[in-house]
Short mmCIF file of N, CA and C in Angstrom, two decimals:
data_model
loop_
_atom_site.label_atom_id
_atom_site.label_comp_id
_atom_site.label_asym_id
_atom_site.label_seq_id
_atom_site.Cartn_x
_atom_site.Cartn_y
_atom_site.Cartn_z
N UNK A 9 -25.88 -48.00 -141.12
CA UNK A 9 -25.71 -47.22 -142.59
C UNK A 9 -24.33 -46.33 -142.41
N UNK A 10 -23.69 -45.82 -143.19
CA UNK A 10 -22.58 -45.08 -142.90
C UNK A 10 -23.12 -43.83 -143.16
N UNK A 11 -21.80 -43.04 -143.05
CA UNK A 11 -22.31 -41.28 -143.07
C UNK A 11 -22.05 -41.34 -144.25
N UNK A 12 -21.34 -41.89 -145.28
CA UNK A 12 -21.29 -41.94 -146.83
C UNK A 12 -22.84 -42.25 -147.48
N UNK A 13 -23.22 -43.45 -146.88
CA UNK A 13 -24.56 -43.61 -147.47
C UNK A 13 -25.44 -42.21 -147.31
N UNK A 14 -25.45 -41.69 -146.23
CA UNK A 14 -26.61 -41.00 -145.63
C UNK A 14 -26.39 -39.59 -146.19
N UNK A 15 -24.95 -39.23 -146.58
CA UNK A 15 -24.93 -38.24 -147.26
C UNK A 15 -25.44 -38.30 -148.91
N UNK A 16 -25.28 -39.30 -149.17
CA UNK A 16 -25.40 -39.74 -150.61
C UNK A 16 -26.86 -39.55 -150.82
N UNK A 17 -27.74 -40.01 -149.80
CA UNK A 17 -29.13 -40.45 -149.48
C UNK A 17 -30.05 -38.86 -149.54
N UNK A 18 -29.51 -38.23 -148.71
CA UNK A 18 -29.91 -36.89 -148.60
C UNK A 18 -29.45 -36.17 -149.94
N UNK A 19 -28.49 -36.34 -150.56
CA UNK A 19 -28.15 -35.31 -151.62
C UNK A 19 -29.17 -36.04 -152.83
N UNK A 20 -29.80 -36.83 -152.77
CA UNK A 20 -30.68 -37.70 -153.79
C UNK A 20 -31.93 -36.99 -153.69
N UNK A 21 -32.09 -37.07 -152.11
CA UNK A 21 -33.62 -36.40 -151.76
C UNK A 21 -33.52 -34.87 -152.23
N UNK A 22 -32.49 -34.17 -151.72
CA UNK A 22 -32.41 -32.68 -152.12
C UNK A 22 -32.55 -32.46 -153.52
N UNK A 23 -31.71 -32.98 -154.34
CA UNK A 23 -31.68 -33.15 -155.63
C UNK A 23 -33.06 -33.44 -156.41
N UNK A 24 -33.83 -34.50 -155.97
CA UNK A 24 -35.32 -34.90 -156.37
C UNK A 24 -36.41 -33.62 -156.32
N UNK A 25 -35.86 -32.91 -154.82
CA UNK A 25 -36.89 -31.91 -154.59
C UNK A 25 -36.86 -30.94 -155.13
N UNK A 26 -35.24 -30.69 -155.61
CA UNK A 26 -35.27 -29.27 -156.56
C UNK A 26 -35.74 -29.30 -157.43
N UNK A 27 -35.63 -30.80 -158.03
CA UNK A 27 -36.15 -31.23 -159.78
C UNK A 27 -37.45 -31.06 -159.95
N UNK A 28 -38.36 -31.46 -158.85
CA UNK A 28 -39.55 -31.32 -158.59
C UNK A 28 -40.58 -30.12 -158.55
N UNK A 29 -39.54 -29.26 -157.88
CA UNK A 29 -40.02 -27.81 -157.45
C UNK A 29 -39.66 -27.33 -158.99
N UNK A 30 -38.59 -27.41 -160.03
CA UNK A 30 -38.23 -26.61 -161.12
C UNK A 30 -39.11 -27.05 -162.38
N UNK A 31 -39.80 -28.38 -162.02
CA UNK A 31 -40.55 -28.53 -163.28
C UNK A 31 -41.69 -28.15 -162.95
N UNK A 32 -42.01 -28.06 -161.71
CA UNK A 32 -43.78 -27.38 -161.45
C UNK A 32 -43.68 -25.95 -161.73
N UNK A 33 -42.46 -25.39 -161.45
CA UNK A 33 -42.34 -23.74 -161.53
C UNK A 33 -42.46 -23.81 -162.99
N UNK A 34 -41.55 -24.27 -163.90
CA UNK A 34 -41.80 -24.20 -165.64
C UNK A 34 -42.51 -25.37 -166.31
N UNK A 35 -43.63 -25.04 -166.10
CA UNK A 35 -44.46 -26.57 -166.88
C UNK A 35 -44.17 -26.57 -168.66
N UNK A 36 -44.59 -27.97 -168.93
CA UNK A 36 -44.33 -28.21 -170.18
C UNK A 36 -44.69 -27.21 -171.57
N UNK A 37 -44.22 -26.80 -172.66
CA UNK A 37 -44.91 -25.95 -173.50
C UNK A 37 -45.84 -26.77 -174.27
N UNK A 38 -46.94 -25.83 -174.65
CA UNK A 38 -47.82 -26.86 -175.41
C UNK A 38 -47.33 -26.91 -176.52
N UNK A 39 -47.59 -28.49 -177.28
CA UNK A 39 -47.52 -28.45 -178.79
C UNK A 39 -47.56 -27.52 -179.77
N UNK A 40 -46.60 -27.51 -180.84
CA UNK A 40 -46.64 -26.37 -181.76
C UNK A 40 -47.97 -26.65 -182.47
N UNK A 41 -48.36 -27.96 -182.67
CA UNK A 41 -49.96 -28.34 -183.19
C UNK A 41 -51.00 -27.46 -182.73
N UNK A 42 -51.00 -27.55 -181.67
CA UNK A 42 -51.84 -26.75 -180.47
C UNK A 42 -51.67 -25.03 -180.47
N UNK A 43 -50.59 -24.92 -180.58
CA UNK A 43 -50.00 -23.13 -180.47
C UNK A 43 -50.42 -22.49 -181.97
N UNK A 44 -49.94 -23.10 -183.39
CA UNK A 44 -50.32 -22.34 -184.44
C UNK A 44 -51.69 -21.89 -184.87
N UNK A 45 -52.91 -22.86 -184.88
CA UNK A 45 -53.94 -22.42 -184.91
C UNK A 45 -54.41 -21.12 -183.85
N UNK A 46 -53.65 -20.96 -183.31
CA UNK A 46 -54.16 -19.56 -181.99
C UNK A 46 -53.62 -18.52 -182.67
N UNK A 47 -52.59 -18.52 -183.75
CA UNK A 47 -52.01 -17.42 -184.03
C UNK A 47 -52.87 -16.44 -185.03
N UNK A 48 -52.97 -15.16 -184.50
CA UNK A 48 -53.80 -13.98 -185.20
C UNK A 48 -55.35 -13.88 -184.42
N UNK A 49 -55.49 -14.78 -183.62
CA UNK A 49 -56.44 -14.77 -182.81
C UNK A 49 -56.84 -13.90 -182.02
N UNK A 50 -57.81 -13.25 -181.72
CA UNK A 50 -57.88 -11.94 -180.87
C UNK A 50 -57.73 -12.38 -178.88
N UNK A 51 -57.04 -11.79 -178.50
CA UNK A 51 -56.75 -11.97 -176.88
C UNK A 51 -57.87 -11.81 -176.30
N UNK A 52 -58.45 -12.93 -175.46
CA UNK A 52 -59.68 -12.67 -174.86
C UNK A 52 -59.43 -12.19 -173.04
N UNK A 53 -59.77 -11.20 -172.85
CA UNK A 53 -59.57 -10.21 -171.67
C UNK A 53 -60.76 -11.22 -170.64
N UNK A 54 -60.13 -12.08 -169.63
CA UNK A 54 -61.45 -12.19 -168.61
C UNK A 54 -61.34 -11.39 -167.06
N UNK A 55 -61.95 -10.50 -166.89
CA UNK A 55 -62.60 -9.88 -165.66
C UNK A 55 -62.31 -10.87 -164.23
N UNK A 56 -60.95 -10.39 -163.53
CA UNK A 56 -60.73 -11.44 -162.52
C UNK A 56 -62.17 -11.13 -161.55
N UNK A 57 -62.41 -12.41 -160.65
CA UNK A 57 -63.22 -12.30 -159.57
C UNK A 57 -62.86 -11.31 -158.46
N UNK A 58 -63.52 -10.58 -157.73
CA UNK A 58 -62.93 -9.48 -156.93
C UNK A 58 -62.95 -10.44 -155.75
N UNK A 59 -63.81 -11.48 -155.38
CA UNK A 59 -63.61 -12.13 -154.21
C UNK A 59 -63.01 -13.02 -153.78
N UNK A 60 -61.88 -13.41 -154.58
CA UNK A 60 -60.86 -14.14 -154.33
C UNK A 60 -59.45 -13.88 -153.69
N UNK A 61 -59.15 -14.41 -152.89
CA UNK A 61 -58.32 -13.33 -151.91
C UNK A 61 -56.70 -13.33 -153.17
N UNK A 62 -56.67 -14.89 -153.60
CA UNK A 62 -55.51 -14.21 -154.27
C UNK A 62 -55.09 -13.21 -155.77
N UNK A 63 -56.72 -13.05 -156.00
CA UNK A 63 -56.78 -11.96 -156.98
C UNK A 63 -56.43 -10.39 -156.51
N UNK A 64 -57.25 -10.53 -155.03
CA UNK A 64 -56.74 -9.15 -154.46
C UNK A 64 -55.58 -9.17 -153.88
N UNK A 65 -55.11 -9.91 -153.41
CA UNK A 65 -53.55 -9.68 -153.27
C UNK A 65 -52.79 -9.48 -154.68
N UNK A 66 -53.17 -10.44 -155.62
CA UNK A 66 -52.55 -9.92 -156.74
C UNK A 66 -52.64 -8.51 -157.33
N UNK A 67 -53.70 -7.84 -157.22
CA UNK A 67 -54.07 -6.51 -157.82
C UNK A 67 -53.46 -5.62 -156.77
N UNK A 68 -53.00 -5.89 -155.24
CA UNK A 68 -52.82 -5.10 -154.62
C UNK A 68 -50.90 -4.95 -154.91
N UNK A 69 -50.35 -6.52 -155.64
CA UNK A 69 -49.43 -6.50 -155.97
C UNK A 69 -48.80 -5.53 -157.12
N UNK A 70 -49.86 -5.80 -157.88
CA UNK A 70 -49.71 -4.96 -159.16
C UNK A 70 -49.63 -3.61 -159.21
N UNK A 71 -49.92 -2.97 -158.17
CA UNK A 71 -49.88 -1.56 -157.99
C UNK A 71 -48.44 -0.93 -158.08
N UNK A 72 -47.45 -2.18 -157.71
CA UNK A 72 -46.13 -1.79 -157.23
C UNK A 72 -45.32 -1.75 -158.55
N UNK A 73 -44.27 -0.72 -158.88
CA UNK A 73 -43.72 -0.46 -160.05
C UNK A 73 -43.03 -1.79 -160.41
N UNK A 74 -42.20 -2.15 -159.79
CA UNK A 74 -41.23 -3.32 -160.00
C UNK A 74 -42.33 -4.49 -160.99
N UNK A 75 -43.15 -4.86 -159.96
CA UNK A 75 -43.99 -5.85 -160.11
C UNK A 75 -44.70 -5.61 -161.42
N UNK A 76 -45.34 -4.34 -161.87
CA UNK A 76 -45.81 -4.24 -162.79
C UNK A 76 -45.21 -4.30 -163.94
N UNK A 77 -43.51 -3.53 -163.84
CA UNK A 77 -42.76 -3.77 -165.15
C UNK A 77 -42.72 -5.26 -165.39
N UNK A 78 -42.22 -5.88 -164.54
CA UNK A 78 -42.00 -7.75 -164.74
C UNK A 78 -43.26 -8.23 -165.33
N UNK A 79 -44.81 -7.93 -164.73
CA UNK A 79 -45.84 -8.52 -165.62
C UNK A 79 -45.94 -8.07 -167.01
N UNK A 80 -45.83 -6.70 -167.25
CA UNK A 80 -45.43 -6.13 -168.53
C UNK A 80 -44.58 -6.60 -169.49
N UNK A 81 -43.54 -6.92 -168.92
CA UNK A 81 -42.42 -7.70 -169.90
C UNK A 81 -43.03 -9.17 -170.26
N UNK A 82 -43.38 -10.04 -169.40
CA UNK A 82 -43.77 -10.98 -169.57
C UNK A 82 -44.82 -11.27 -170.18
N UNK A 83 -45.71 -9.89 -170.47
CA UNK A 83 -47.49 -9.99 -171.62
C UNK A 83 -46.57 -9.96 -172.67
N UNK A 84 -45.39 -8.97 -172.90
CA UNK A 84 -44.89 -8.80 -174.16
C UNK A 84 -44.22 -10.08 -174.35
N UNK A 85 -43.54 -10.89 -173.68
CA UNK A 85 -43.11 -12.07 -174.30
C UNK A 85 -43.78 -13.09 -174.28
N UNK A 86 -45.25 -12.94 -173.95
CA UNK A 86 -46.05 -14.30 -174.26
C UNK A 86 -46.93 -13.87 -175.08
N UNK A 87 -47.00 -12.54 -175.60
CA UNK A 87 -47.79 -12.27 -177.01
C UNK A 87 -47.50 -13.10 -177.83
N UNK A 88 -48.62 -13.71 -178.83
CA UNK A 88 -48.10 -14.42 -179.64
C UNK A 88 -48.82 -13.53 -181.37
#
């Protein structure tokens, strides 16, 4: 195997990995037919479980100012 082949394979593997990370980071949007019936429906607030480690870390992180501002802006962007 030549050096060029190794570099091409390494680049393809890196590109494939980055594509998989990006596609998992931003999942596909739901179809419009599923989204339209939800318009005008009240938002259901679900109380988080307190014994889950992820929830406890998330609640701690939300006390930080920048994190709360990011979450608030995402919430307004996602409000239907």
